[in-house]
PDB file of C-alpha atoms in Angstrom:
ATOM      1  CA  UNK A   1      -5.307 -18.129   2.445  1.00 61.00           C
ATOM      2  CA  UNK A   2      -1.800 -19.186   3.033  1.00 58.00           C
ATOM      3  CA  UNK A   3       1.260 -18.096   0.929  1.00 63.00           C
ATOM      4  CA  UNK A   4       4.296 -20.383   0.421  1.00 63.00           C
ATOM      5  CA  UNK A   5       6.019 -18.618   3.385  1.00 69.00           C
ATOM      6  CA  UNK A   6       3.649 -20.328   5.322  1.00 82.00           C
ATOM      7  CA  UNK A   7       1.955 -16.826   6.484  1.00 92.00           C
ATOM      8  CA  UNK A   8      -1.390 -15.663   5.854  1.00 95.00           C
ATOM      9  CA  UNK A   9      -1.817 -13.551   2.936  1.00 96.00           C
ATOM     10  CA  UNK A  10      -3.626  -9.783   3.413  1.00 97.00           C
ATOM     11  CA  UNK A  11      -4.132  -7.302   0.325  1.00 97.00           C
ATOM     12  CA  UNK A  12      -4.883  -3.827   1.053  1.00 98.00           C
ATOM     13  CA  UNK A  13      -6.614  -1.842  -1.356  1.00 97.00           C
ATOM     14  CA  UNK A  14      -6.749   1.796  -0.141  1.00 98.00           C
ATOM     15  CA  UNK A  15      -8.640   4.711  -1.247  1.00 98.00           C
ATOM     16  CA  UNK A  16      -6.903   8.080  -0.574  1.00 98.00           C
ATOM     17  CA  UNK A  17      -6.167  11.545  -2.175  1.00 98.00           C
ATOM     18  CA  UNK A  18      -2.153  12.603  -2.356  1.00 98.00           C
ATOM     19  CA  UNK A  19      -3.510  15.755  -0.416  1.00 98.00           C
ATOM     20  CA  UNK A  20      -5.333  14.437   2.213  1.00 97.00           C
ATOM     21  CA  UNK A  21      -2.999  14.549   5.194  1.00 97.00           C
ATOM     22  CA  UNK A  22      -5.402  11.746   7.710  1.00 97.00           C
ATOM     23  CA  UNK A  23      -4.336   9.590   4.368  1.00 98.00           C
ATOM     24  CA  UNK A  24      -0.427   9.796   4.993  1.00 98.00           C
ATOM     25  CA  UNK A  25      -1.193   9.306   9.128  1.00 98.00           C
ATOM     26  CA  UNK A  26      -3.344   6.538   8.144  1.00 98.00           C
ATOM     27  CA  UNK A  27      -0.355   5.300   5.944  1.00 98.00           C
ATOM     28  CA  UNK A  28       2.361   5.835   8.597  1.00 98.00           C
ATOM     29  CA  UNK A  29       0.293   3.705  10.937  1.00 98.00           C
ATOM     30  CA  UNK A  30      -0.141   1.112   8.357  1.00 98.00           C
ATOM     31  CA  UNK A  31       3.138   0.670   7.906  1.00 98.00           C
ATOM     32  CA  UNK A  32       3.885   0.325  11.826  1.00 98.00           C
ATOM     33  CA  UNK A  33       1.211  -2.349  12.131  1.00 98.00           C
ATOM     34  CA  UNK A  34       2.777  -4.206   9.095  1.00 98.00           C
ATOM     35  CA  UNK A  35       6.649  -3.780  10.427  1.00 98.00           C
ATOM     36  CA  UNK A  36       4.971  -5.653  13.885  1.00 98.00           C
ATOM     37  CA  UNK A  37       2.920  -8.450  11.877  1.00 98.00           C
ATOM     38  CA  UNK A  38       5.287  -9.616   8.875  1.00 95.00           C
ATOM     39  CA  UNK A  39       6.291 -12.617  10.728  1.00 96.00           C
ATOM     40  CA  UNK A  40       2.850 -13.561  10.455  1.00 96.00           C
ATOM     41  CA  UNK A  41       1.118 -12.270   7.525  1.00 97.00           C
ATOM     42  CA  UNK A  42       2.205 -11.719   3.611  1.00 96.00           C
ATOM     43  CA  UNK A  43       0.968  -8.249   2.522  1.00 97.00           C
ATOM     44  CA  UNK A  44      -0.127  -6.534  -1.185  1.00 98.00           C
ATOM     45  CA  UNK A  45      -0.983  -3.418  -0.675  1.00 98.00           C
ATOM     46  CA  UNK A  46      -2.519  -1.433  -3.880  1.00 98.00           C
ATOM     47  CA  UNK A  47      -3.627   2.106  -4.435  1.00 98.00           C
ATOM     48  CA  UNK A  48      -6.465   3.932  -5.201  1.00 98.00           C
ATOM     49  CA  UNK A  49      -7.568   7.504  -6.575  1.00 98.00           C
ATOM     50  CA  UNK A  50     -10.173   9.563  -4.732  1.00 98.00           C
ATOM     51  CA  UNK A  51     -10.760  12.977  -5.292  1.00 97.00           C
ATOM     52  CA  UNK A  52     -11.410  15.275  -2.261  1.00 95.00           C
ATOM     53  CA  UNK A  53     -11.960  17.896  -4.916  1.00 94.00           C
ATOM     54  CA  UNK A  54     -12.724  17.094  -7.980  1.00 95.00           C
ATOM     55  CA  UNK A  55     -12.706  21.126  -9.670  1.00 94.00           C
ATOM     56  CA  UNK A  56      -9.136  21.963  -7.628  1.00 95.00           C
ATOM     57  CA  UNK A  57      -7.318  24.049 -10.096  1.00 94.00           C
ATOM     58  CA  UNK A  58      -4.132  22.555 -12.226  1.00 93.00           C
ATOM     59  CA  UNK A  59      -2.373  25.797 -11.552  1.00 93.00           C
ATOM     60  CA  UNK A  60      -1.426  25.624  -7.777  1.00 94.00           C
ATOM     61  CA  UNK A  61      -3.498  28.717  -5.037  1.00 96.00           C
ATOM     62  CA  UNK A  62      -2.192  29.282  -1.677  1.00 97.00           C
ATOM     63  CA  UNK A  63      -2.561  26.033   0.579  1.00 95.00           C
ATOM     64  CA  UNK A  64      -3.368  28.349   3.757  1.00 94.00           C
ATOM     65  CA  UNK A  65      -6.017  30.631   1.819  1.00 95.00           C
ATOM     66  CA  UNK A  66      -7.374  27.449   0.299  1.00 94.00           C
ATOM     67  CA  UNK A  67      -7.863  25.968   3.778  1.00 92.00           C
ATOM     68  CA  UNK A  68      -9.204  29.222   5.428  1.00 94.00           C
ATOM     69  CA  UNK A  69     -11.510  29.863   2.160  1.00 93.00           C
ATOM     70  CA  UNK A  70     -13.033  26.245   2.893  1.00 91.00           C
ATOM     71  CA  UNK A  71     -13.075  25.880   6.610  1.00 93.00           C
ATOM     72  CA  UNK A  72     -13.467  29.489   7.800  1.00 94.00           C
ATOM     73  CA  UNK A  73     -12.133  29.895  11.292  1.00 90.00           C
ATOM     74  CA  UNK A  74     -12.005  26.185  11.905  1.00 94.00           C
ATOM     75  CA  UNK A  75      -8.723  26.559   9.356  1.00 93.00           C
ATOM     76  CA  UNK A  76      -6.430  27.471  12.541  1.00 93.00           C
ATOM     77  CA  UNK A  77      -7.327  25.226  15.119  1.00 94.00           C
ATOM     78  CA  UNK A  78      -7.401  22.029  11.933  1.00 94.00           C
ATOM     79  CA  UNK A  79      -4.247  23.230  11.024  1.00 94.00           C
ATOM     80  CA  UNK A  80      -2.840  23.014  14.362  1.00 95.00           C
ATOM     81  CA  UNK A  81      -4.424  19.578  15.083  1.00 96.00           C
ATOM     82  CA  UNK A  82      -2.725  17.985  12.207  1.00 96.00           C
ATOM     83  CA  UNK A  83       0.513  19.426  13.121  1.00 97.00           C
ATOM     84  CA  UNK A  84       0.294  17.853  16.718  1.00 97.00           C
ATOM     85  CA  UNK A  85      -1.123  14.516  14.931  1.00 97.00           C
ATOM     86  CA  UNK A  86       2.547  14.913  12.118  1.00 98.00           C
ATOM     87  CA  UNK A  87       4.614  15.287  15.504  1.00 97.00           C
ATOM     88  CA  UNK A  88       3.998  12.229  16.843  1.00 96.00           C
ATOM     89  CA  UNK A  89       5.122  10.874  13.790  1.00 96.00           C
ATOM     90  CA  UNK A  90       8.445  12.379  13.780  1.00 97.00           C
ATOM     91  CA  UNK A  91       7.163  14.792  10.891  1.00 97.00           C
ATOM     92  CA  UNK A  92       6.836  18.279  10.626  1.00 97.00           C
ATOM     93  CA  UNK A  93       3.818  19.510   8.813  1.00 97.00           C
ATOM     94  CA  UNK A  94       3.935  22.378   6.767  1.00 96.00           C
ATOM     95  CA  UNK A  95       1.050  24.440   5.643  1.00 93.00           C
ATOM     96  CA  UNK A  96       3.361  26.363   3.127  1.00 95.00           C
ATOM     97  CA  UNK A  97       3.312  25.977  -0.242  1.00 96.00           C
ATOM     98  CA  UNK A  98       0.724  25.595  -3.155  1.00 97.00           C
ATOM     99  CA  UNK A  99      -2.541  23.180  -3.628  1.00 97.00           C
ATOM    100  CA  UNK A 100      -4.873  21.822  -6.425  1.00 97.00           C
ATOM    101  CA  UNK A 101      -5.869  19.110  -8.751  1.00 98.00           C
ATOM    102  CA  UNK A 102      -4.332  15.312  -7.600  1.00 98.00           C
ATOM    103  CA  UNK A 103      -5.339  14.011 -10.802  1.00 98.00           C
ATOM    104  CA  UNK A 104      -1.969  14.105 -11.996  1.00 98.00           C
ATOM    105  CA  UNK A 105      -0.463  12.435  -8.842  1.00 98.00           C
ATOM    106  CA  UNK A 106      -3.042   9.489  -9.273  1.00 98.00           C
ATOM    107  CA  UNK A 107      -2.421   9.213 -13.083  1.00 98.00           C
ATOM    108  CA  UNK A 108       1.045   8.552 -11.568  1.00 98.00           C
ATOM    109  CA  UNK A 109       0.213   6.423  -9.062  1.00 98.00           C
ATOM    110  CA  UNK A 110      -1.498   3.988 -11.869  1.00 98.00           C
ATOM    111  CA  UNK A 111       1.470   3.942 -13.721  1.00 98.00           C
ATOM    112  CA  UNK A 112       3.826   3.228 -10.854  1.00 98.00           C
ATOM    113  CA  UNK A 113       1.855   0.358 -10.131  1.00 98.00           C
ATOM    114  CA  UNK A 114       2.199  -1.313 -13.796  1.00 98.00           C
ATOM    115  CA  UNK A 115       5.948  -1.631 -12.871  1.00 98.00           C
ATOM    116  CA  UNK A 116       5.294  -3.126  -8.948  1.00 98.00           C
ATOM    117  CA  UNK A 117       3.081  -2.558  -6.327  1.00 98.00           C
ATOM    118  CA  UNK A 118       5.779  -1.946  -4.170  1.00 98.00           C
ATOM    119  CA  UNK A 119       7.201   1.027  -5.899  1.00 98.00           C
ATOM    120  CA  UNK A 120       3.395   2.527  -6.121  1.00 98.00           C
ATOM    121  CA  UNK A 121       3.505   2.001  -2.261  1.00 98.00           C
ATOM    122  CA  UNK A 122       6.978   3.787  -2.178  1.00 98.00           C
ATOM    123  CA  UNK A 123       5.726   6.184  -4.874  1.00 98.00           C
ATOM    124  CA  UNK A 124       2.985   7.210  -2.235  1.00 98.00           C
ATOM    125  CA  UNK A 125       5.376   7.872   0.573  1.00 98.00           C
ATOM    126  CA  UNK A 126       7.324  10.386  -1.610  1.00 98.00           C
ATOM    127  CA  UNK A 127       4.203  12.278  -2.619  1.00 98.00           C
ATOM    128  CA  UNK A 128       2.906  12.244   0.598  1.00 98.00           C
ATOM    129  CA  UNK A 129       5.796  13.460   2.098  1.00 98.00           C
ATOM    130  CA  UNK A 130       6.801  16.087  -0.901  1.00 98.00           C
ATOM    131  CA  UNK A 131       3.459  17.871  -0.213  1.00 98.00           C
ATOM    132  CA  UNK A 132       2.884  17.572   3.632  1.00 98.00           C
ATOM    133  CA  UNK A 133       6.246  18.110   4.642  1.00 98.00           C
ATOM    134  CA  UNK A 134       8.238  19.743   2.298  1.00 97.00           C
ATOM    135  CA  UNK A 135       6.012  22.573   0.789  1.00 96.00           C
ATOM    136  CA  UNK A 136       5.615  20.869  -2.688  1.00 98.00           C
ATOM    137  CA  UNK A 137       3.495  21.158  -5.087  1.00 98.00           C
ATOM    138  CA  UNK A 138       1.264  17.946  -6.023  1.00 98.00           C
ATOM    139  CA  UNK A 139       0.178  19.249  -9.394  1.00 97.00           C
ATOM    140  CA  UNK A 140       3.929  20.418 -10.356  1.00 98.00           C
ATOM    141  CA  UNK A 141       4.898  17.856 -12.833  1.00 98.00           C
ATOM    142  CA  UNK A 142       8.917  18.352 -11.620  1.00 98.00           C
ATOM    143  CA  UNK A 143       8.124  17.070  -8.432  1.00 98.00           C
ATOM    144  CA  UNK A 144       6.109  14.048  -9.742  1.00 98.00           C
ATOM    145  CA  UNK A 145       9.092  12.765 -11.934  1.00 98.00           C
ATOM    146  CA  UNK A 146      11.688  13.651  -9.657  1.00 98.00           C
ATOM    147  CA  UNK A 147       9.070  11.264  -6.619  1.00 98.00           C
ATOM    148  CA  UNK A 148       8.932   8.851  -9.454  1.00 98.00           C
ATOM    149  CA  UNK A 149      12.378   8.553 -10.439  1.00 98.00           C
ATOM    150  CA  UNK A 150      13.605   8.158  -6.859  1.00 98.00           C
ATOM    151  CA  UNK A 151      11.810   5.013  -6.002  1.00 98.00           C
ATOM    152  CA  UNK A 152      12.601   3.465  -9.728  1.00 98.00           C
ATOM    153  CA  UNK A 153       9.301   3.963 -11.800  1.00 98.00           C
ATOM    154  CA  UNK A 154      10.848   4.508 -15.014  1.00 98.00           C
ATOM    155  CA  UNK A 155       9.179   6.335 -18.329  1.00 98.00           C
ATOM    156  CA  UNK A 156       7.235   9.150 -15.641  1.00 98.00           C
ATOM    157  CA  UNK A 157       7.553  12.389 -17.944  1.00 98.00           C
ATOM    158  CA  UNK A 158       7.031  10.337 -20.906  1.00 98.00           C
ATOM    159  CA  UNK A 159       4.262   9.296 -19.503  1.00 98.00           C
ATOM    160  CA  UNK A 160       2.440  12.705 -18.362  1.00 98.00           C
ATOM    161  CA  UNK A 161       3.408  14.499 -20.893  1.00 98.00           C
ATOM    162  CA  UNK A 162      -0.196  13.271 -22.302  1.00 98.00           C
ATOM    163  CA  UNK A 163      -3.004  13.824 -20.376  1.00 97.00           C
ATOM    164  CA  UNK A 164      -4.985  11.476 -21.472  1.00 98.00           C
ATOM    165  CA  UNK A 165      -2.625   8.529 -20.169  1.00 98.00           C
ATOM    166  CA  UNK A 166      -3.977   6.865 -17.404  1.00 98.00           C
ATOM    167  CA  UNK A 167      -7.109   9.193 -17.735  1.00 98.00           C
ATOM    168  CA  UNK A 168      -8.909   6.248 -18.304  1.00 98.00           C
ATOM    169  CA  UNK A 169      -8.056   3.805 -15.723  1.00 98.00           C
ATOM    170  CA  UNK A 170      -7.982   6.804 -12.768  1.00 98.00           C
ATOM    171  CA  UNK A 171     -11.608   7.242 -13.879  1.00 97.00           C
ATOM    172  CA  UNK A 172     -12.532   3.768 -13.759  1.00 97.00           C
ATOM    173  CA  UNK A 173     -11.070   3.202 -10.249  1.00 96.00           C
ATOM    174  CA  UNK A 174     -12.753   6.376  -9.369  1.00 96.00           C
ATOM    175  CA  UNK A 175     -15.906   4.502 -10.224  1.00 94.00           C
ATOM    176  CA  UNK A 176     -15.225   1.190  -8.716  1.00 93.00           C
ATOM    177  CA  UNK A 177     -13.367   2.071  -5.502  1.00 90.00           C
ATOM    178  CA  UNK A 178     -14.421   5.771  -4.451  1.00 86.00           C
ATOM    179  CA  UNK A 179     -18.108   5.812  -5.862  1.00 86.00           C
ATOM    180  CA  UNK A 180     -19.543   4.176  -2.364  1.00 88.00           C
ATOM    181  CA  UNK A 181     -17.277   5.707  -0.126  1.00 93.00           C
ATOM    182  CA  UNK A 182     -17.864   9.031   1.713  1.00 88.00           C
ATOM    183  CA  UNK A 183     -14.409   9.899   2.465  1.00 92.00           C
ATOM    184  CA  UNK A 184     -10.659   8.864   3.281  1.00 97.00           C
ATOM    185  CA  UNK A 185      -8.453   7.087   3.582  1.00 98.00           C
ATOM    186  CA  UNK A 186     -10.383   3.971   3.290  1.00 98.00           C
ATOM    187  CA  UNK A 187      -8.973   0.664   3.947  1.00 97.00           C
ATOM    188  CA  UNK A 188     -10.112  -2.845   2.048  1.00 97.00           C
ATOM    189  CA  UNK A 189      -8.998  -5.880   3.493  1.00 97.00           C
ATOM    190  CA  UNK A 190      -8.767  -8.799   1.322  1.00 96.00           C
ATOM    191  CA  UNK A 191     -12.059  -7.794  -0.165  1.00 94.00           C
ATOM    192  CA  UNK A 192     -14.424  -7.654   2.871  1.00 91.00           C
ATOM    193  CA  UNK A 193     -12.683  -6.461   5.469  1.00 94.00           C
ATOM    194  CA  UNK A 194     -12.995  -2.631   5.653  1.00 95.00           C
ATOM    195  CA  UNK A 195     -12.177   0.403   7.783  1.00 94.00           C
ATOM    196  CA  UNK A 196     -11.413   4.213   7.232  1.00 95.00           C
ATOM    197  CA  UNK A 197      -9.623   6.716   8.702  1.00 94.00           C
ATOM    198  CA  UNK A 198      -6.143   7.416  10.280  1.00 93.00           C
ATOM    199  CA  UNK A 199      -6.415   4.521  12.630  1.00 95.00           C
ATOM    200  CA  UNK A 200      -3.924   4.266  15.405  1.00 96.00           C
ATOM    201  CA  UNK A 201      -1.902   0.761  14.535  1.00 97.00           C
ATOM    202  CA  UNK A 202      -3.591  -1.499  16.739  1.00 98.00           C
ATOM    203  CA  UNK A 203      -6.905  -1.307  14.798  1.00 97.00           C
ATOM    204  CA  UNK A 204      -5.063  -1.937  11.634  1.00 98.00           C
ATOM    205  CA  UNK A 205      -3.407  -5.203  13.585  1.00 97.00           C
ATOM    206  CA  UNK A 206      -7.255  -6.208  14.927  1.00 97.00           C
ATOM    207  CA  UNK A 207      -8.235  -5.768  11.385  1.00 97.00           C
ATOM    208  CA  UNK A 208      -5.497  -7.983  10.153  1.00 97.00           C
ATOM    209  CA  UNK A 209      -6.704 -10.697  12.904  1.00 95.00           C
ATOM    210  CA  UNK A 210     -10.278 -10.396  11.200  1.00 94.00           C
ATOM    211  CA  UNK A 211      -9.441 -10.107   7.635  1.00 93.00           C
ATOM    212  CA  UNK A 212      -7.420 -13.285   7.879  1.00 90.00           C
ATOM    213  CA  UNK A 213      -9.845 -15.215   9.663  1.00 81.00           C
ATOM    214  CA  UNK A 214     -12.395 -14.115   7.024  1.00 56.00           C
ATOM    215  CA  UNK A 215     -10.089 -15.193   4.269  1.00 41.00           C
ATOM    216  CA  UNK A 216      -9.410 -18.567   5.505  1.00 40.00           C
TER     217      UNK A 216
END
């Protein structure tokens, strides 16, 4: 499938949870592979809610006790891998700070992407980086506005101030897009193409290669 640029079109969908840091390395190294193929290829890129835990508390607990509660001595040495992995980004990571329930941060997402799929991409950076590198909160509905208003979604607090808004939809995309899947991030190309995890660039470009070849 060709676009009027003349380059072959890709959509993305991907699965991830705002607190799942192999979802914002996965990100980062989509966006490398994308910054090296846009001369050839036209990209959508759309996102998707998935819950790592679905009972996380509203009201923030201690990121590092949450992690040690759950993983046991494996906390340290995970904790320490994924700050190596957010180096050779150029990112700090940052195990200060609070954690619990997404849902709010995907309610978001949804309504970011009514208004562009770009600034649901952008919207996605922010939160990502907000909450990996910057010790804030993903359930603190300050720090969702002030993500949302900074890449241009407008209507944000209006918009959470009911939790029911977006309820709906987050729950159907649960269904359609996270109900086979076993984890994340997970990566959809044009419909068929699919691979998961924080891949290093050069699968993503590979998988670009494929998914365009399977489109045509």
């Amino acid at each position: 499938m060709a676009t009027n640029s003349g380059k072959k079109f890709i959509r993305i969908d991907i699965s991830s949870d705002t607190v799942c840091p192999w979802c914002f390395v996965g990100k980062k190294n989509l966006d490398k592979a994308i910054a090296l193929t846009n001369d050839q290829y036209d990209f959508e890129i759309k996102w998707h809610p998935f819950l790592l835990n679905p009972s996380a508390p509203k009201e923030g607990v201690n990121k590092k006790d949450y992690y040690r509660n759950k993983f046991g001595p494996r906390s340290e040495q995970m904790m320490s891998k994924m700050s190596e992995v957010f180096k050779g980004l150029g990112l700090e990571y940052n195990m200060s700070g609070l954690t619990g329930s997404s849902l709010d941060s995907h309610r978001l997402l949804y309504f970011a992407g009514q208004q562009g799929l770009d600034k649901q991409n952008n919207l996605a950076e922010e939160l990502f980086l907000g909450y990996f590198t910057q010790e804030r909160y993903i359930g603190d509905r300050e720090f969702l506005i002030e993500a949302a208003t900074k890449v241009g979604v407008e209507g944000a607090a209006n918009f959470l101030e009911d939790p029911n808004n977006g309820l709906k939809e987050v729950n159907e995309e649960l269904q359609h897009y996270s109900s086979n899947i076993s984890g994340v991030p997970h990566f959809v190309l044009n419909g068929k193409y699919q691979l998961s995890g924080g891949q290093p660039p050069e699968s993503f470009i590979q998988a670009f290669r494929a998914a365009s070849n399977v489109a045509a």
